[in-house]
Short mmCIF file of C-alpha atoms in Angstrom, two decimals:
data_model
loop_
_atom_site.label_atom_id
_atom_site.label_comp_id
_atom_site.label_asym_id
_atom_site.label_seq_id
_atom_site.Cartn_x
_atom_site.Cartn_y
_atom_site.Cartn_z
CA MET I 447 77.64 77.28 149.46
CA GLN I 448 79.77 74.41 148.14
CA HIS I 449 83.03 74.04 150.00
CA PRO I 450 85.79 75.61 147.90
CA LYS I 451 88.70 73.66 146.47
CA THR I 452 92.00 73.81 148.33
CA GLN I 453 94.84 74.93 146.07
CA TYR I 454 98.57 75.53 146.54
CA ALA I 455 100.91 78.41 145.79
CA ARG I 456 104.68 77.99 145.83
CA SER I 457 106.47 80.67 147.84
CA ALA I 458 109.88 82.11 146.98
CA ASP I 459 111.78 79.47 148.96
CA GLY I 460 109.80 76.56 147.52
CA THR I 461 107.36 76.17 150.41
CA TYR I 462 103.81 75.27 149.37
CA ILE I 463 101.08 77.44 150.88
CA ALA I 464 97.50 76.15 150.93
CA PHE I 465 94.71 78.56 150.00
CA GLN I 466 91.10 78.73 148.88
CA ALA I 467 89.41 81.37 146.70
CA PHE I 468 85.62 81.75 146.64
CA GLY I 469 82.87 84.35 146.21
CA GLU I 470 82.54 87.31 143.88
CA GLY I 471 83.44 90.98 144.26
CA PRO I 472 86.59 92.93 145.21
CA ASP I 473 89.43 90.73 146.44
CA LEU I 474 89.71 90.23 150.21
CA LEU I 475 92.70 88.23 151.43
CA VAL I 476 92.15 86.72 154.90
CA THR I 477 95.15 85.66 157.00
CA SER I 478 93.78 83.81 159.99
CA ALA I 479 95.40 83.62 163.38
CA TRP I 480 97.99 80.89 163.01
CA ILE I 481 95.92 78.00 164.32
CA SER I 482 93.84 77.25 161.25
CA HIS I 483 92.81 74.51 158.86
CA LEU I 484 91.12 75.58 155.63
CA GLU I 485 88.90 72.52 155.29
CA LEU I 486 88.01 72.00 158.95
CA ALA I 487 86.89 75.63 159.10
CA TRP I 488 83.91 74.72 156.91
CA GLU I 489 82.84 72.09 159.43
CA ASP I 490 82.47 74.75 162.13
CA PRO I 491 78.97 76.27 161.73
CA ASP I 492 80.03 79.72 162.95
CA LEU I 493 83.13 79.96 160.75
CA SER I 494 81.28 78.49 157.76
CA LYS I 495 78.51 81.05 158.11
CA TRP I 496 81.05 83.87 158.44
CA PHE I 497 83.02 82.85 155.34
CA THR I 498 79.77 82.46 153.38
CA GLY I 499 78.79 85.97 154.46
CA LEU I 500 82.12 87.40 153.29
CA ALA I 501 81.70 85.64 149.95
CA GLY I 502 78.45 87.54 149.46
CA PHE I 503 80.30 90.79 148.75
CA ALA I 504 83.94 89.82 148.03
CA ARG I 505 86.15 87.25 146.39
CA VAL I 506 87.66 85.78 149.54
CA ILE I 507 91.23 84.45 149.40
CA SER I 508 91.87 82.45 152.57
CA MET I 509 95.17 80.78 153.44
CA ASP I 510 96.82 78.58 156.04
CA GLN I 511 100.09 80.08 157.23
CA ARG I 512 103.18 77.98 156.59
CA GLY I 513 103.64 75.38 159.30
CA VAL I 514 99.93 74.83 160.03
CA GLY I 515 96.81 73.42 158.48
CA LEU I 516 97.31 72.20 154.92
CA SER I 517 100.44 74.26 154.21
CA ASP I 518 103.95 72.81 154.39
CA ARG I 519 105.31 72.29 157.89
CA MET I 520 108.35 74.08 159.31
CA THR I 521 111.37 72.80 161.20
CA GLN I 522 112.44 76.19 162.55
CA GLU I 523 111.18 79.69 163.18
CA ILE I 524 111.02 81.99 160.17
CA ASP I 525 110.90 85.75 159.85
CA LEU I 526 108.10 88.11 158.93
CA GLU I 527 109.37 88.90 155.44
CA THR I 528 109.22 85.20 154.53
CA ARG I 529 105.56 85.09 155.54
CA VAL I 530 104.96 88.19 153.44
CA ASP I 531 106.47 86.23 150.53
CA ASP I 532 103.84 83.56 151.19
CA VAL I 533 101.02 86.12 150.87
CA ARG I 534 102.44 87.43 147.62
CA ALA I 535 102.71 83.90 146.24
CA VAL I 536 99.04 83.24 147.02
CA LEU I 537 97.94 86.55 145.46
CA ASP I 538 99.99 85.83 142.35
CA ALA I 539 98.51 82.33 142.12
CA VAL I 540 94.94 83.68 142.03
CA GLY I 541 95.77 86.72 139.89
CA SER I 542 94.89 89.23 142.58
CA GLY I 543 96.42 92.60 141.78
CA ARG I 544 95.29 94.88 144.61
CA PRO I 545 93.21 93.23 147.34
CA VAL I 546 92.05 94.39 150.71
CA LEU I 547 94.08 92.55 153.35
CA TYR I 548 92.25 91.24 156.42
CA GLY I 549 94.67 90.22 159.17
CA HIS I 550 93.46 88.34 162.23
CA GLY I 551 95.18 88.70 165.56
CA LEU I 552 98.79 89.66 166.17
CA ASP I 553 100.40 87.33 163.64
CA GLY I 554 97.87 87.70 160.82
CA GLY I 555 97.90 91.45 161.41
CA ALA I 556 101.69 91.61 161.31
CA ILE I 557 101.84 89.82 157.96
CA CYS I 558 99.17 92.04 156.38
CA ALA I 559 100.59 95.26 157.84
CA MET I 560 104.10 94.46 156.61
CA PHE I 561 102.73 93.65 153.15
CA ALA I 562 100.65 96.86 153.05
CA ALA I 563 103.63 99.01 154.07
CA THR I 564 106.05 97.31 151.66
CA PHE I 565 103.68 96.96 148.70
CA PRO I 566 101.14 99.83 148.90
CA GLU I 567 100.68 99.62 145.14
CA ARG I 568 99.34 96.08 145.66
CA THR I 569 97.14 96.87 148.68
CA ALA I 570 93.73 98.50 148.37
CA GLY I 571 93.16 98.65 152.12
CA LEU I 572 93.98 97.05 155.45
CA LEU I 573 91.50 95.48 157.90
CA LEU I 574 92.85 94.33 161.25
CA TRP I 575 90.88 92.14 163.62
CA THR I 576 92.02 93.45 167.04
CA GLY I 577 94.71 96.07 167.51
CA GLN I 578 97.84 94.20 168.52
CA SER I 579 101.34 94.99 167.32
CA CYS I 580 103.73 93.34 169.79
CA GLY I 581 103.79 89.87 171.34
CA HIS I 582 105.49 90.78 174.60
CA ARG I 583 105.35 93.45 177.29
CA ASP I 584 107.89 96.21 177.77
CA ASP I 585 107.92 99.70 179.25
CA ALA I 586 106.53 101.27 176.08
CA TYR I 587 103.98 98.50 175.46
CA PRO I 588 102.19 97.53 178.72
CA TRP I 589 99.49 95.48 176.97
CA GLY I 590 101.57 92.49 175.90
CA PRO I 591 101.98 89.32 177.97
CA SER I 592 104.68 89.17 180.62
CA ASP I 593 107.56 86.70 180.50
CA ASP I 594 105.79 84.56 183.13
CA GLU I 595 102.57 84.51 181.11
CA ILE I 596 104.48 83.51 177.97
CA THR I 597 106.20 80.68 179.84
CA GLU I 598 102.88 79.49 181.27
CA PHE I 599 101.22 79.40 177.85
CA LEU I 600 104.13 77.50 176.29
CA GLN I 601 103.86 74.92 179.07
CA LEU I 602 100.11 74.56 178.48
CA ILE I 603 100.80 73.86 174.80
CA ALA I 604 103.43 71.26 175.70
CA ASP I 605 101.12 69.55 178.20
CA SER I 606 97.66 69.70 176.62
CA TRP I 607 97.72 70.65 172.93
CA GLY I 608 95.06 68.65 171.09
CA ASP I 609 93.85 66.77 174.18
CA GLU I 610 90.12 67.41 174.63
CA ASP I 611 90.25 66.26 178.27
CA THR I 612 92.92 68.77 179.32
CA ALA I 613 92.66 71.57 176.75
CA GLY I 614 90.29 73.70 178.84
CA PRO I 615 92.96 75.87 180.57
CA LEU I 616 94.71 76.34 177.21
CA MET I 617 91.45 77.59 175.67
CA VAL I 618 90.93 80.01 178.58
CA VAL I 619 94.37 81.58 178.07
CA ALA I 620 93.81 81.62 174.30
CA GLY I 621 90.74 83.85 174.76
CA ILE I 622 87.77 81.48 174.48
CA PRO I 623 86.88 80.80 178.15
CA SER I 624 83.16 80.38 177.47
CA LEU I 625 83.88 77.28 175.39
CA ALA I 626 86.37 75.66 177.75
CA ASP I 627 83.68 73.96 179.90
CA ASP I 628 81.59 72.74 176.95
CA PRO I 629 82.67 69.14 176.12
CA THR I 630 81.41 69.40 172.53
CA ALA I 631 83.21 72.70 171.89
CA ARG I 632 86.33 71.44 173.65
CA ALA I 633 86.39 68.33 171.46
CA ARG I 634 85.94 70.44 168.32
CA TRP I 635 88.77 72.80 169.29
CA ALA I 636 91.05 69.94 170.31
CA ARG I 637 90.50 68.37 166.89
CA LEU I 638 91.29 71.69 165.20
CA MET I 639 94.51 71.87 167.22
CA ARG I 640 95.55 68.35 166.17
CA TYR I 641 94.79 68.91 162.50
CA SER I 642 96.33 72.39 162.43
CA ALA I 643 99.65 71.60 164.07
CA SER I 644 101.52 69.04 166.13
CA ARG I 645 102.63 70.05 169.61
CA GLY I 646 106.11 70.78 168.31
CA ASP I 647 104.74 72.89 165.47
CA ALA I 648 102.51 74.75 167.92
CA LEU I 649 105.50 75.55 170.15
CA VAL I 650 107.50 76.83 167.17
CA HIS I 651 104.64 79.12 166.19
CA GLU I 652 104.04 80.36 169.71
CA ARG I 653 107.70 81.31 170.08
CA MET I 654 107.47 83.23 166.78
CA PHE I 655 104.26 84.86 168.03
CA ASP I 656 105.99 86.05 171.22
CA GLN I 657 108.80 87.67 169.20
CA ILE I 658 106.52 89.62 166.85
CA ASP I 659 107.03 93.36 167.12
CA TYR I 660 105.93 95.53 164.21
CA ARG I 661 105.31 98.79 166.07
CA SER I 662 108.03 100.56 164.13
CA ILE I 663 106.35 100.08 160.74
CA LEU I 664 102.91 101.37 161.73
CA PRO I 665 103.67 105.01 160.75
CA THR I 666 104.79 103.80 157.30
CA ILE I 667 101.36 102.36 156.43
CA HIS I 668 99.60 104.68 153.98
CA VAL I 669 96.66 102.64 152.78
CA PRO I 670 93.13 103.02 154.23
CA THR I 671 93.12 101.11 157.52
CA THR I 672 90.39 100.05 159.93
CA ILE I 673 90.80 98.10 163.17
CA LEU I 674 87.83 95.96 164.22
CA GLN I 675 88.01 95.82 168.01
CA PRO I 676 85.64 94.17 170.50
CA GLU I 677 84.62 96.73 173.12
CA ASP I 678 86.27 96.55 176.53
CA VAL I 679 88.96 94.16 175.23
CA ALA I 680 92.37 95.85 175.05
CA MET I 681 90.76 99.02 173.72
CA PRO I 682 93.68 101.27 174.85
CA GLU I 683 96.04 99.02 172.87
CA ALA I 684 93.90 99.37 169.74
CA GLU I 685 93.58 103.13 170.21
CA TRP I 686 97.35 103.50 170.51
CA MET I 687 97.86 101.40 167.40
CA ALA I 688 95.34 103.45 165.41
CA SER I 689 97.12 106.63 166.48
CA GLN I 690 100.31 105.37 164.80
CA ILE I 691 98.71 104.81 161.36
CA ALA I 692 97.72 107.93 159.45
CA GLY I 693 93.94 108.07 159.01
CA ALA I 694 93.28 104.73 160.73
CA THR I 695 89.87 104.25 162.33
CA ILE I 696 88.50 101.85 164.93
CA VAL I 697 85.15 100.10 164.60
CA ARG I 698 84.00 99.03 168.04
CA LEU I 699 82.20 95.70 168.06
CA PRO I 700 80.35 94.25 171.06
CA GLU I 701 82.30 91.52 172.79
CA SER I 702 80.73 88.12 172.24
CA PRO I 703 82.25 85.11 174.04
CA ASP I 704 79.80 82.74 172.34
CA PHE I 705 81.69 82.68 169.04
CA PRO I 706 85.25 81.77 168.06
CA PRO I 707 87.58 84.77 168.36
CA GLU I 708 87.95 85.04 164.57
CA VAL I 709 84.24 85.87 164.16
CA SER I 710 83.27 87.47 167.48
CA HIS I 711 79.80 88.92 166.91
CA PRO I 712 79.76 87.75 163.28
CA ALA I 713 76.87 89.91 162.04
CA GLN I 714 78.59 93.15 163.06
CA ASN I 715 81.95 91.80 161.92
CA LEU I 716 80.58 91.05 158.45
CA GLU I 717 78.81 94.39 158.17
CA ALA I 718 81.95 96.30 159.16
CA ALA I 719 83.98 94.44 156.53
CA ARG I 720 81.29 95.02 153.89
CA ILE I 721 81.12 98.75 154.61
CA PHE I 722 84.90 99.02 154.47
CA LEU I 723 84.96 97.46 150.99
CA VAL I 724 81.97 99.46 149.74
CA GLU I 725 83.32 102.82 150.94
CA LEU I 726 86.88 102.18 149.90
CA ARG I 727 87.92 104.43 147.06
CA LEU I 728 90.73 102.75 145.21
CA GLN I 729 93.40 105.33 144.54
CA GLU I 730 94.78 104.97 141.02
CA ASP I 731 97.53 107.51 141.61
CA GLU I 732 100.93 105.93 142.16
CA LEU I 733 101.82 106.04 145.84
CA ASP I 734 105.10 107.82 146.48
CA ARG I 735 105.76 106.50 149.99
CA VAL I 736 106.77 102.93 150.71
CA LEU I 737 108.37 100.83 153.42
CA ALA I 738 111.75 99.66 152.17
CA THR I 739 114.97 98.16 153.47
CA VAL I 740 118.07 99.99 152.30
CA LEU I 741 121.63 98.71 152.27
CA PHE I 742 124.72 100.90 151.93
CA THR I 743 128.18 99.43 151.46
CA ASP I 744 131.54 100.99 150.68
CA ILE I 745 135.20 100.01 150.61
CA VAL I 746 137.11 101.22 153.68
CA ASP I 747 140.23 103.35 153.08
CA SER I 748 139.83 103.04 149.32
CA THR I 749 142.03 106.02 148.49
CA ALA I 750 145.02 104.73 150.46
CA THR I 751 144.50 101.18 149.19
CA ALA I 752 144.35 102.38 145.57
CA ALA I 753 147.55 104.35 146.00
CA ALA I 754 149.31 101.32 147.49
CA MET I 755 148.12 98.96 144.74
CA GLY I 756 148.54 101.18 141.72
CA ASP I 757 145.92 102.08 139.14
CA ARG I 758 145.84 98.85 137.15
CA ALA I 759 145.68 96.52 140.16
CA TRP I 760 143.10 98.74 141.87
CA ARG I 761 140.91 98.80 138.76
CA ASP I 762 140.98 95.00 138.70
CA VAL I 763 140.01 94.82 142.41
CA VAL I 764 137.15 97.29 141.93
CA GLU I 765 135.78 95.31 138.99
CA LYS I 766 135.85 92.10 141.02
CA HIS I 767 134.27 93.91 143.99
CA HIS I 768 131.44 95.20 141.81
CA ALA I 769 130.83 91.75 140.33
CA LEU I 770 130.74 90.19 143.81
CA VAL I 771 128.31 92.82 145.13
CA ARG I 772 125.99 92.47 142.13
CA GLY I 773 126.07 88.70 142.41
CA SER I 774 125.13 88.94 146.07
CA LEU I 775 122.30 91.38 145.31
CA ALA I 776 120.92 88.97 142.71
CA HIS I 777 121.11 86.05 145.16
CA PHE I 778 119.17 87.90 147.86
CA ARG I 779 116.76 89.69 145.48
CA GLY I 780 118.19 93.14 146.11
CA VAL I 781 117.82 96.00 143.65
CA GLU I 782 120.82 98.18 142.84
CA VAL I 783 119.75 101.82 143.07
CA ASP I 784 123.05 103.64 142.73
CA THR I 785 126.80 103.06 142.55
CA ALA I 786 129.22 105.81 143.43
CA GLY I 787 132.87 104.92 143.04
CA ASP I 788 133.47 102.18 145.59
CA GLY I 789 130.04 102.23 147.26
CA PHE I 790 126.66 100.63 146.57
CA PHE I 791 123.11 101.65 147.51
CA ALA I 792 120.54 98.88 147.17
CA THR I 793 117.00 98.13 148.34
CA PHE I 794 115.34 94.94 149.53
CA GLU I 795 111.81 93.83 150.25
CA GLY I 796 112.82 92.58 153.70
CA PRO I 797 115.57 93.31 156.26
CA ALA I 798 116.83 89.75 156.81
CA ARG I 799 117.78 89.39 153.14
CA ALA I 800 119.59 92.72 153.27
CA VAL I 801 121.65 91.71 156.31
CA ARG I 802 122.53 88.34 154.83
CA CYS I 803 123.50 90.00 151.58
CA ALA I 804 125.82 92.33 153.51
CA GLU I 805 127.36 89.36 155.32
CA ARG I 806 128.09 87.61 152.02
CA ILE I 807 129.67 90.77 150.58
CA LEU I 808 131.88 91.38 153.63
CA ASP I 809 133.04 87.76 153.65
CA GLY I 810 133.65 87.67 149.89
CA VAL I 811 135.76 90.83 149.53
CA ARG I 812 138.39 89.68 152.00
CA THR I 813 139.88 87.48 149.27
CA LEU I 814 140.47 90.70 147.30
CA GLY I 815 142.60 92.21 150.06
CA ILE I 816 140.05 94.91 150.93
CA GLU I 817 137.54 95.57 153.73
CA VAL I 818 133.95 96.76 153.32
CA ARG I 819 131.53 98.25 155.83
CA ALA I 820 127.73 98.20 155.62
CA GLY I 821 124.62 99.82 157.04
CA VAL I 822 121.04 98.51 156.91
CA HIS I 823 117.81 100.29 157.78
CA THR I 824 114.12 99.60 157.23
CA GLY I 825 111.90 102.66 157.09
CA GLU I 826 109.63 104.89 155.08
CA CYS I 827 111.13 106.09 151.84
CA GLN I 828 109.87 108.33 149.05
CA THR I 829 109.99 107.94 145.31
CA ILE I 830 111.66 111.07 143.97
CA ASP I 831 112.03 111.37 140.18
CA GLY I 832 111.73 107.61 139.91
CA LYS I 833 114.40 106.92 142.56
CA LEU I 834 114.08 106.03 146.21
CA GLY I 835 114.96 108.85 148.60
CA GLY I 836 113.79 110.64 151.71
CA LEU I 837 114.57 110.28 155.40
CA GLY I 838 114.66 106.47 155.39
CA VAL I 839 117.46 106.50 152.83
CA GLN I 840 119.35 109.19 154.75
CA ILE I 841 119.18 107.11 157.93
CA GLY I 842 120.56 104.04 156.15
CA ALA I 843 123.46 106.06 154.72
CA ARG I 844 124.29 107.58 158.11
CA ILE I 845 124.26 104.17 159.80
CA GLY I 846 126.58 102.77 157.13
CA ALA I 847 128.99 105.64 157.65
CA LEU I 848 129.30 104.75 161.35
CA ALA I 849 130.46 101.18 160.66
CA ASP I 850 134.06 100.06 161.05
CA ALA I 851 135.89 97.90 158.53
CA GLY I 852 134.26 94.47 158.26
CA GLN I 853 131.25 95.57 160.32
CA ILE I 854 127.52 95.63 159.60
CA LEU I 855 125.44 98.14 161.55
CA VAL I 856 121.64 98.11 161.60
CA SER I 857 118.82 100.16 163.08
CA ARG I 858 116.55 98.89 165.81
CA THR I 859 113.77 98.52 163.24
CA VAL I 860 115.88 95.94 161.39
CA LYS I 861 116.55 94.05 164.62
CA ASP I 862 112.86 93.98 165.57
CA LEU I 863 111.60 92.92 162.13
CA THR I 864 114.07 90.04 161.73
CA ALA I 865 112.80 88.10 164.76
CA GLY I 866 112.65 84.44 163.81
CA SER I 867 115.24 84.76 161.05
CA GLY I 868 118.11 83.27 163.05
CA LEU I 869 120.04 86.54 162.88
CA ARG I 870 121.41 87.83 166.18
CA PHE I 871 122.39 91.39 167.04
CA VAL I 872 124.31 93.17 169.77
CA GLU I 873 123.66 96.80 170.67
CA VAL I 874 126.64 99.05 170.06
CA GLY I 875 125.14 102.26 171.41
CA GLU I 876 122.87 105.23 170.89
CA TYR I 877 123.91 107.78 168.29
CA GLU I 878 122.93 111.09 166.79
CA LEU I 879 122.69 110.81 163.01
CA LYS I 880 123.52 113.98 161.10
CA GLY I 881 120.38 115.64 159.76
CA VAL I 882 118.10 113.04 161.40
CA PRO I 883 115.83 113.84 164.37
CA GLU I 884 116.31 112.16 167.78
CA ARG I 885 118.93 109.65 168.84
CA TRP I 886 119.08 106.16 167.33
CA ARG I 887 119.91 102.79 168.86
CA ILE I 888 122.37 100.98 166.61
CA TYR I 889 123.15 97.26 166.55
CA THR I 890 125.72 95.03 164.90
CA THR I 891 125.47 91.43 163.74
CA ALA I 892 126.49 88.93 166.40
CA ASP I 893 127.40 86.08 164.08
CA ALA I 894 127.19 84.99 160.47
CA GLY I 895 123.81 84.52 158.87
CA GLN I 896 122.54 81.90 156.47
CA ASP I 897 122.08 81.95 152.72
#
């Protein structure tokens, strides 16, 4: 087929994201593992054949993540919700209402999974190439790389990225050992590295990769999900991941070291994707469960402060407080759900924006002679009579109630999902939340965020 035209979508922060759209059929958005280059991909015979095969039964929407390939470069790490914004910008640019999302590897999978959980009404289904949900090892996740392995890989990038003479060890660690000793393949991969990212860009992305941890959102995914997993490669990790997503299945594919990792055993890979699209029954009913970030704020000691100020002065302060909160919500794209007296309940599409909104509110109200506290949580919520409710909302409210004056408290989910945002948190303890099962680790912001 003729190589498709590269186009650009502008994300919410003004970053331009490169994408291509080709083929006919139901929409299938492909987020590659971060090392990618839309146009060089067509020069690789295996990738070209794979994309052509996908285009035989779907309209394929392929994109370079920000920072690599033909998309705008980055100067710093960015968070997961920003990359979800990039996906939405691409889908809007091509007029795709409800595609299947196909996420490759840990980073591509994280972006697609976060999008599917946050926007189920815009997601027909979720395909994940390999079951990975965390970029580092801990006691609960023994499959991730150790700190020493992460350090070793970063050093390999710094020493040999894009150098065909020395890139062999880097390719072995990256999962393509069979190609590391082939001079032609090594030259092709070294060229892809150079065109996809500079060494500095590659290091930025690898550090983001190592921080990825989206385990906590897996139970909030409620769209049809299939994990395509090469046999005998981290199968326990994929099985655990599938167990966390309601109704998720695993398609076991034979391991094939003779192809790039994106298209391992391409014939079976293509057939599994085709069957997923053919068998998918698009649900027209409105989904009532969604991943959302909730923010609760309220004025501390409002009754005593009102009594000390007097009715007229207090009314003036409350009006200014409400205007400041609503201005901050508009700035960070929050949605006001409810206002009760001196408190606000709002929702956001991502946790970093919610935390930064809370920081702006807490800083702003001090000029009014009052103090506000805030709580932020990201979790599964339900739509009840047109309003957001359920356990996720209850947890956010309980966390907010624990905060002291001038303090922002967040759940561990918020901390994990804001990796790369520049926000820092300090654990304040483990708490029981009234009416909520189990004990919860609670964190507070360590310093001011950024607008």
